[in-house]
PDB file of C-alpha atoms in Angstrom:
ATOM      1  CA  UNK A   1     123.676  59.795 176.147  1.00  0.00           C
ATOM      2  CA  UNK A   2     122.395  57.041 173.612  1.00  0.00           C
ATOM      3  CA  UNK A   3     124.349  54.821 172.295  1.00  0.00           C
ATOM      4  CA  UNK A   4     126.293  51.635 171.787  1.00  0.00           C
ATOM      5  CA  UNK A   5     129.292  50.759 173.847  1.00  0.00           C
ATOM      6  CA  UNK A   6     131.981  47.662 172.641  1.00  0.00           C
ATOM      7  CA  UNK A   7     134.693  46.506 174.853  1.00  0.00           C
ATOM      8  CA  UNK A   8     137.150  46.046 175.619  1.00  0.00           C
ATOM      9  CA  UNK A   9     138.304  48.489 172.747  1.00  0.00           C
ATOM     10  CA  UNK A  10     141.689  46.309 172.394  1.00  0.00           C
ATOM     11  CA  UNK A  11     142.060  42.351 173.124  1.00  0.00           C
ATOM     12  CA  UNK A  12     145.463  40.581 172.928  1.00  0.00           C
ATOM     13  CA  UNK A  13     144.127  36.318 172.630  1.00  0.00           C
ATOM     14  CA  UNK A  14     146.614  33.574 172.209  1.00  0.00           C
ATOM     15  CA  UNK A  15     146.028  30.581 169.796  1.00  0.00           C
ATOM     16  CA  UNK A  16     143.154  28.445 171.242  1.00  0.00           C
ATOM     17  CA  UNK A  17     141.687  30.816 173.277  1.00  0.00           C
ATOM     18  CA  UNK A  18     137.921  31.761 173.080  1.00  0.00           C
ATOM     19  CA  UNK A  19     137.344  35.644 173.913  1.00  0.00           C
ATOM     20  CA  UNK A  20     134.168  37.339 174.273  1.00  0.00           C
ATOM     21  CA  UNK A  21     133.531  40.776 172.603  1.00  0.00           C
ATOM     22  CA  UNK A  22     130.940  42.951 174.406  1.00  0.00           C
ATOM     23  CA  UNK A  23     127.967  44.931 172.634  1.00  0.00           C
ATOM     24  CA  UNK A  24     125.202  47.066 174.932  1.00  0.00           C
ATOM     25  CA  UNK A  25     122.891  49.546 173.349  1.00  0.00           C
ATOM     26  CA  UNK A  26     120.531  51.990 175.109  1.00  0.00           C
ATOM     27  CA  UNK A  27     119.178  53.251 171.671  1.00  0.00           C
ATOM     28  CA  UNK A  28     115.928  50.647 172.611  1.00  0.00           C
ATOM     29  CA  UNK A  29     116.855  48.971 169.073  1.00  0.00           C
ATOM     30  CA  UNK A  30     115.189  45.573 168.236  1.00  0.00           C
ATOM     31  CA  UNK A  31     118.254  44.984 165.939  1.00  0.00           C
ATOM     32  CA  UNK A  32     121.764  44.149 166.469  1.00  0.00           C
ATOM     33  CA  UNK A  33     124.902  43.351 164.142  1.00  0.00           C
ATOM     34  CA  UNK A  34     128.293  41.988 164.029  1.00  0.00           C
ATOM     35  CA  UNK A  35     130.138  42.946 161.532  1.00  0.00           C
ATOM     36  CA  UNK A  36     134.107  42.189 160.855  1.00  0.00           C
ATOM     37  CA  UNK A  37     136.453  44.761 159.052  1.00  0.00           C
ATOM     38  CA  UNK A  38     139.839  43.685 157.672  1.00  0.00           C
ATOM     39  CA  UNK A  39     141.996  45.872 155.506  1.00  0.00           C
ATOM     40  CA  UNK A  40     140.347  46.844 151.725  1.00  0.00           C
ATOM     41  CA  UNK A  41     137.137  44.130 152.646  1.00  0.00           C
ATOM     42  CA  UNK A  42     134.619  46.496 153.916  1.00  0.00           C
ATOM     43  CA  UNK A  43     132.512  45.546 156.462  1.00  0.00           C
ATOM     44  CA  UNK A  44     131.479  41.500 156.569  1.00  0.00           C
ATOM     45  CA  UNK A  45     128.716  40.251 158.822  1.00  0.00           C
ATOM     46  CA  UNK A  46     129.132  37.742 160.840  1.00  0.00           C
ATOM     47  CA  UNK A  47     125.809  37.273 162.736  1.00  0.00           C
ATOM     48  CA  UNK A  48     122.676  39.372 163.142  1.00  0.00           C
ATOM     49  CA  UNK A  49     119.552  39.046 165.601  1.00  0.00           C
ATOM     50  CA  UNK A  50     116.445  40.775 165.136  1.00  0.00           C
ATOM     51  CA  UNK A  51     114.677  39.870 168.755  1.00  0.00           C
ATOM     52  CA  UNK A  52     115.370  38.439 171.763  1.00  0.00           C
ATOM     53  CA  UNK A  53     116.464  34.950 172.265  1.00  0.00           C
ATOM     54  CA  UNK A  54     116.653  34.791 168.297  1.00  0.00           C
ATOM     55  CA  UNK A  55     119.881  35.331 165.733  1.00  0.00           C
ATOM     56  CA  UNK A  56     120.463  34.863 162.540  1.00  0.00           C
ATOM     57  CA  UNK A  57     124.241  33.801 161.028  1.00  0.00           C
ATOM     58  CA  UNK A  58     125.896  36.557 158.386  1.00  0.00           C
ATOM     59  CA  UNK A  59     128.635  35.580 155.703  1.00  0.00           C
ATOM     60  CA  UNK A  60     130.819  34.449 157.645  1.00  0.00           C
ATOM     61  CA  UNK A  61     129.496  32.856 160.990  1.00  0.00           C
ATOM     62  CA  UNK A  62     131.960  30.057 161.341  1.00  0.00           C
ATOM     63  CA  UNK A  63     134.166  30.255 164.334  1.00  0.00           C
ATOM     64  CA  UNK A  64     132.036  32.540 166.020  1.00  0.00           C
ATOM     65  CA  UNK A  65     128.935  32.635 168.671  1.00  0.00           C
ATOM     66  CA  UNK A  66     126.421  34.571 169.857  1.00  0.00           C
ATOM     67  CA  UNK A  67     123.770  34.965 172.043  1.00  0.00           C
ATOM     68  CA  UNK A  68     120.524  37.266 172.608  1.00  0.00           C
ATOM     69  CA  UNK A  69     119.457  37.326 176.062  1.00  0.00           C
ATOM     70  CA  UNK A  70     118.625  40.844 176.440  1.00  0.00           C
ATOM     71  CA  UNK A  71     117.393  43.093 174.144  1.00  0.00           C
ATOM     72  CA  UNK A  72     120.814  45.671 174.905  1.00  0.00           C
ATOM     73  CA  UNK A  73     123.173  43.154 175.138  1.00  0.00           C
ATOM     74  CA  UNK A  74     124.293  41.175 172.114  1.00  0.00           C
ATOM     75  CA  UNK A  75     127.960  39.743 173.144  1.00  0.00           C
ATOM     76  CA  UNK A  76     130.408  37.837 170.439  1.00  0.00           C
ATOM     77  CA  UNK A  77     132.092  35.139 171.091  1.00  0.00           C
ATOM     78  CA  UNK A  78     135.449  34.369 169.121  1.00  0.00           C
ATOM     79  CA  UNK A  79     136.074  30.579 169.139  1.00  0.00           C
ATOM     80  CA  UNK A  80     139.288  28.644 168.807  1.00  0.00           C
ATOM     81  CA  UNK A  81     137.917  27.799 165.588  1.00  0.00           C
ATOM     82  CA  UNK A  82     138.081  30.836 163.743  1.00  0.00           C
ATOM     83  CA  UNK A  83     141.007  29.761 161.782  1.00  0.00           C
ATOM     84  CA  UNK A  84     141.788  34.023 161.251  1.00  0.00           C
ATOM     85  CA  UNK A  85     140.322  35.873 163.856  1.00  0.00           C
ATOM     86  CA  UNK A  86     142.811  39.136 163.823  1.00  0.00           C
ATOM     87  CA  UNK A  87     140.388  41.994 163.047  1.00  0.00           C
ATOM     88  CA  UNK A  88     138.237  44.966 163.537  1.00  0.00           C
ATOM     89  CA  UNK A  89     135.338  43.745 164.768  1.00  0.00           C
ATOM     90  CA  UNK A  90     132.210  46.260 164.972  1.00  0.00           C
ATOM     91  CA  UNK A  91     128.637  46.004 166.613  1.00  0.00           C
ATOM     92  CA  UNK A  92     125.966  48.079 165.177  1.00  0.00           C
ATOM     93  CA  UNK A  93     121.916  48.284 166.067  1.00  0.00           C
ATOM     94  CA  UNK A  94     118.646  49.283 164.049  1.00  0.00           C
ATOM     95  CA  UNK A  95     115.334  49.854 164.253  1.00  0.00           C
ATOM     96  CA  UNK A  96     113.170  47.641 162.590  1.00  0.00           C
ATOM     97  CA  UNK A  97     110.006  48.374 160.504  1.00  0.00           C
ATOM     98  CA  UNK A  98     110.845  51.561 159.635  1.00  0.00           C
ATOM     99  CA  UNK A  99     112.672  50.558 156.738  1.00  0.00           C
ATOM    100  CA  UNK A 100     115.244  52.943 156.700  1.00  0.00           C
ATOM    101  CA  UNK A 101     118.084  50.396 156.969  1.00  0.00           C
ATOM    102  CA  UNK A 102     120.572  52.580 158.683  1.00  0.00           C
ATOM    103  CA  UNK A 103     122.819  51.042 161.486  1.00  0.00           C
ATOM    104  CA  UNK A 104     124.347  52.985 164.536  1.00  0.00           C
ATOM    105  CA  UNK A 105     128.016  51.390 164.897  1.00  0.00           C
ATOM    106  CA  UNK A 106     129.519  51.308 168.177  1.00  0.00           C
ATOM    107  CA  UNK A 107     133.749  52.403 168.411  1.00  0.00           C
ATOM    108  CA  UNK A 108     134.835  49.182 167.950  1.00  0.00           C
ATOM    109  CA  UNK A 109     137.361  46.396 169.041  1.00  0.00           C
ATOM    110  CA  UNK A 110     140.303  45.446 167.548  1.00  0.00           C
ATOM    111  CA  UNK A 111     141.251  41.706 168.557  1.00  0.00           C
ATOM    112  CA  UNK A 112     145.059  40.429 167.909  1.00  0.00           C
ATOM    113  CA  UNK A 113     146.105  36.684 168.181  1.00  0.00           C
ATOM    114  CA  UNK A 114     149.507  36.990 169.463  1.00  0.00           C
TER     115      UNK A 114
ATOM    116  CA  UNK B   1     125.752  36.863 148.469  1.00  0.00           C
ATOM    117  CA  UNK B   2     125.419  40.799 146.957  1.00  0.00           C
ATOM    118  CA  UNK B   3     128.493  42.206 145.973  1.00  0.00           C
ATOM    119  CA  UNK B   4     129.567  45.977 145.891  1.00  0.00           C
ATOM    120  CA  UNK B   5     132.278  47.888 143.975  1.00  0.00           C
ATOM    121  CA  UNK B   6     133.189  50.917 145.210  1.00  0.00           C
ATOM    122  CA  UNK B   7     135.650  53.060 143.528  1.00  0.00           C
ATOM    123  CA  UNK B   8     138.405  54.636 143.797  1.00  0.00           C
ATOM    124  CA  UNK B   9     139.988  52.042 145.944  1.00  0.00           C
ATOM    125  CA  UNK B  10     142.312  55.429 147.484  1.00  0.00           C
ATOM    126  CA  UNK B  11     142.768  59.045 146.618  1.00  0.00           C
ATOM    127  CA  UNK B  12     144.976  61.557 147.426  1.00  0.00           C
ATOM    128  CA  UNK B  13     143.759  65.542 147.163  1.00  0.00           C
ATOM    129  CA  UNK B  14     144.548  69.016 148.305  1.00  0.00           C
ATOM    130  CA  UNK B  15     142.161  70.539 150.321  1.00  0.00           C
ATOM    131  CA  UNK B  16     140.079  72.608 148.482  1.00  0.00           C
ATOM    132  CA  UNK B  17     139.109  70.016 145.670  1.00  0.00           C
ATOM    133  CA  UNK B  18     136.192  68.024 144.718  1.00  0.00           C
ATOM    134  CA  UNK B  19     136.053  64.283 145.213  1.00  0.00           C
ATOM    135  CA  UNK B  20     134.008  61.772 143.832  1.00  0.00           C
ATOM    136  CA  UNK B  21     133.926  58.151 144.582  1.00  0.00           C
ATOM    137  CA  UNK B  22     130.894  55.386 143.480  1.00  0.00           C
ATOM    138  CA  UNK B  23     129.371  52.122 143.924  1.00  0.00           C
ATOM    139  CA  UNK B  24     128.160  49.989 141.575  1.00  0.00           C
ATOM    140  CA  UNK B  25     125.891  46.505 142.649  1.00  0.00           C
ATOM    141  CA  UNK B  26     125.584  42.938 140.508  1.00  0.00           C
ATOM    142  CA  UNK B  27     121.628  43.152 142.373  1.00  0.00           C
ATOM    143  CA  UNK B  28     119.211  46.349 142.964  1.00  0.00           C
ATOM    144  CA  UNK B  29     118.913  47.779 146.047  1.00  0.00           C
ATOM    145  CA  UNK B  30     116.037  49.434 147.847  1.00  0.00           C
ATOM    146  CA  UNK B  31     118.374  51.812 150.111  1.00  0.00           C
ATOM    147  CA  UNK B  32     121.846  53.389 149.625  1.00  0.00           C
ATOM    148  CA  UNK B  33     123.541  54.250 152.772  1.00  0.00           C
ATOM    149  CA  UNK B  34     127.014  56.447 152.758  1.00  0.00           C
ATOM    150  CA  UNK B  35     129.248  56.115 155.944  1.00  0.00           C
ATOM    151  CA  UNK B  36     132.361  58.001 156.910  1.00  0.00           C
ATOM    152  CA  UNK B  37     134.526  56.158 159.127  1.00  0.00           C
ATOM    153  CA  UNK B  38     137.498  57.881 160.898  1.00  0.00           C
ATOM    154  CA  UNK B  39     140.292  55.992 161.994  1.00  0.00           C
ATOM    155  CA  UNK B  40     139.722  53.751 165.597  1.00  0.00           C
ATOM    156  CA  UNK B  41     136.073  54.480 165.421  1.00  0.00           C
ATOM    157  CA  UNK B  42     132.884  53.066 164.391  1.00  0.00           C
ATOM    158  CA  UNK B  43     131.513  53.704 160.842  1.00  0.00           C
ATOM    159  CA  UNK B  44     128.957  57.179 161.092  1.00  0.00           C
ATOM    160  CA  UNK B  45     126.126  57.628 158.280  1.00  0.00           C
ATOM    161  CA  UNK B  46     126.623  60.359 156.276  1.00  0.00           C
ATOM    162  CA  UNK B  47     123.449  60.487 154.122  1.00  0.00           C
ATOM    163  CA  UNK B  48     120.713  58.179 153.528  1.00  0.00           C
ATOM    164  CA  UNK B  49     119.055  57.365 149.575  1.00  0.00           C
ATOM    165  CA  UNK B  50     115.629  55.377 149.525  1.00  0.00           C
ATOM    166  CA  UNK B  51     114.283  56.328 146.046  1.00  0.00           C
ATOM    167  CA  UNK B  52     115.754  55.687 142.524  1.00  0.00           C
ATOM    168  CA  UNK B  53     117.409  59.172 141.204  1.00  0.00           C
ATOM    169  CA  UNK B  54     116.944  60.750 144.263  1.00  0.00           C
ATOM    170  CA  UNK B  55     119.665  63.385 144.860  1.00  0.00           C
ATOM    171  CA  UNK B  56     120.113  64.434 148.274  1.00  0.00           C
ATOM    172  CA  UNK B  57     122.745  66.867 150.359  1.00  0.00           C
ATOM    173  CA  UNK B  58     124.211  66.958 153.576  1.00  0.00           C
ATOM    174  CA  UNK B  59     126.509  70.037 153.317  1.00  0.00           C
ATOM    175  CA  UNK B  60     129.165  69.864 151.145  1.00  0.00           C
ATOM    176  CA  UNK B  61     128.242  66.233 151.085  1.00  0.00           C
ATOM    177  CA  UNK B  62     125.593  65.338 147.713  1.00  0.00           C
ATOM    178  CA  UNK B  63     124.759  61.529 147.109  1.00  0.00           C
ATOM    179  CA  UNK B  64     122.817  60.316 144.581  1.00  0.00           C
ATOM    180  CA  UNK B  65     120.974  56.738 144.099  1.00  0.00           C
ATOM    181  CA  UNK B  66     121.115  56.108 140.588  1.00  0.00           C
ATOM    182  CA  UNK B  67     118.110  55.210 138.292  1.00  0.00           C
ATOM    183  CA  UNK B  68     119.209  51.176 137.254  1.00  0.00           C
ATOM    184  CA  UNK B  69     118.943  50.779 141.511  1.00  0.00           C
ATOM    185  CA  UNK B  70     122.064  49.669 140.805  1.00  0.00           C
ATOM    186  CA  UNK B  71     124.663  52.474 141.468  1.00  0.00           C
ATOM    187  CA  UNK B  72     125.003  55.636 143.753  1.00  0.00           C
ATOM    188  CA  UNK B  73     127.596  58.224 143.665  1.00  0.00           C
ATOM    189  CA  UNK B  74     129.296  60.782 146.613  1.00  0.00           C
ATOM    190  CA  UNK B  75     130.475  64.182 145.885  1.00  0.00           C
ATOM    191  CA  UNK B  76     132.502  65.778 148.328  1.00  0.00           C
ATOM    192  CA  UNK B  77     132.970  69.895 147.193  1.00  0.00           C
ATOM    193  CA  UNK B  78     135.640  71.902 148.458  1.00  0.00           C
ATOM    194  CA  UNK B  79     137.569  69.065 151.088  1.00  0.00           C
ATOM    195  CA  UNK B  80     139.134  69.808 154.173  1.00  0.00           C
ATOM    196  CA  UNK B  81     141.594  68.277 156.381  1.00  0.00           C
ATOM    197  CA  UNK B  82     138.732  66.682 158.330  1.00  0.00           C
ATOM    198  CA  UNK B  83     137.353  64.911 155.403  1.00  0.00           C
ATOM    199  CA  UNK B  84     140.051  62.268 155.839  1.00  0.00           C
ATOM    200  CA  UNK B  85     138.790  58.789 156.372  1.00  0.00           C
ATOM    201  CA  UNK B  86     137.500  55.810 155.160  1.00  0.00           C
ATOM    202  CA  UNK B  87     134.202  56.233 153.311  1.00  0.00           C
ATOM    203  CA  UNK B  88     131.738  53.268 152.760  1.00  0.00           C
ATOM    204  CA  UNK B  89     129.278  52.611 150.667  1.00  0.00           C
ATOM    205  CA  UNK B  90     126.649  50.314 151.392  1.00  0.00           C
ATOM    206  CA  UNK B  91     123.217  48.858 150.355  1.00  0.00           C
ATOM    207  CA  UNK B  92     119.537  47.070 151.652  1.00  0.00           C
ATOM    208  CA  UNK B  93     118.055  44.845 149.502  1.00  0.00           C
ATOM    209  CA  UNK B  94     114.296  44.245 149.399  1.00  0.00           C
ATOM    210  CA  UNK B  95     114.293  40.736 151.289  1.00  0.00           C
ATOM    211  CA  UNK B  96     117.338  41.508 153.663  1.00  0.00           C
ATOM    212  CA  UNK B  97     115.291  43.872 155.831  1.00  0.00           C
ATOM    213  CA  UNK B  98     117.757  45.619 158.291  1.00  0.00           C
ATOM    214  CA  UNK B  99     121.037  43.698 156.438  1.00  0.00           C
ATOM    215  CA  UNK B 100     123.391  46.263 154.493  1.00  0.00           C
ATOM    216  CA  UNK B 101     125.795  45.016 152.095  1.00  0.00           C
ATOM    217  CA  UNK B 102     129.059  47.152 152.078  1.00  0.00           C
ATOM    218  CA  UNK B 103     131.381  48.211 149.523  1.00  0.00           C
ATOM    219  CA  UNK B 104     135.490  47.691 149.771  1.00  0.00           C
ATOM    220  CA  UNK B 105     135.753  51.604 151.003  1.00  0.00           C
ATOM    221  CA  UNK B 106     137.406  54.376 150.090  1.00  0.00           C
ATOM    222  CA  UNK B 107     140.502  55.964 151.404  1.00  0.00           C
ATOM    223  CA  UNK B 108     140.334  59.663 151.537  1.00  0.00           C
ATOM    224  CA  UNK B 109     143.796  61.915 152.161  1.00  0.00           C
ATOM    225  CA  UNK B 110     143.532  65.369 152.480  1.00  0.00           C
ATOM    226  CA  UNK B 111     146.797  67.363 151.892  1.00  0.00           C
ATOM    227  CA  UNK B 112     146.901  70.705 153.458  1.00  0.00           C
TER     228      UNK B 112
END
């Protein structure tokens, strides 16, 4: 079936650890989002890419990486940096040029700092 | 950047009443997007808005994108014990092609 596929679904990270957050979508979307979700906040993006090999930072990019090598793959990268990085963090796709806006979210990972 | 309002922040209902929730935007928007989120999972879109008063239904879902571009409203009729969730509002500006802005959310209970 279609979709988009995150993991791991739940990530336990120490202080000063980087951790990479997986995104792959077989929906053939030139689109791809990161969003973060924390409790009454809604949905924040972080970074966005709209083609391969090209991204585009969100709201709140700092502390975090990314990278667009393939057009289903989209992974995040949490940095040691990211002074608050306990969250819901969600990957979603589009197509573009219809103009239709509507993303397809994946399930999700939730990411603790212990 | 664009902020959203949504409102209520919560409710609490017995099944078999109406809910209504809304969004209201400092900036006009080209598309309003409702999404039900349940809990663990990924946001889902519920219905879909792209033209100013358009009133559209999915159901017992209706959505409306209000005339100023600025506000849309969700009507749930008749809830269930499934409706419970987290419902989002969220909008596309004209120069933020494939970017959504999202509102706070709203917690739905359903009380059997």
């Amino acid at each position: 079936d279609g979709g988009i596929t995150q993991s791991p679904k739940y990530l336990f990270r120490k202080e000063g650890q980087n951790v990479t957050l997986s995104c792959e979508q077989n929906l053939n979307h030139d689109a791809m989002y990161w969003y973060r979700q924390d409790p009454g906040q809604g949905l924040r993006l972080i970074y966005y890419s709209q083609i391969v090999n090209d991204f585009q930072k969100g709201d709140i990019a700092e502390g975090y990486s990314v990278s667009r090598e393939k057009k289903e793959s989209f992974p995040l990268t949490v940095t040691s940096a990211q002074k608050n990085p306990t969250a819901f963090y969600l990957c979603a796709s589009s197509i573009l040029g219809t103009g239709t806006g509507e993303l397809f979210f994946g399930e999700g990972s939730r990411l603790t700092v212990l | 950047g664009q902020q959203l309002n949504q409102n209520p922040q919560s409710m609490f209902i017995q099944e078999g009443e109406d809910v209504s929730m809304n969004c209201t935007s400092s900036s006009i928007f080209n598309t309003w997007l409702w999404y039900k989120q349940d809990p663990g999972e990924g946001p889902v879109l519920l219905i879909a808005l792209y033209k100013a008063g358009e009133l559209t239904s999915n159901g017992r879902l209706t959505a409306q994108f209000g005339i100023t571009r600025k506000d849309s409203f969700l009507n749930i009729s008749a809830s269930i014990p499934s409706d419970v969730g987290i419902y989002f509002c969220a909008g596309q500006g004209g120069t933020s092609y494939g970017k959504l802005t999202f509102g706070q959310g709203t917690i739905l209970t359903v009380h059997p």
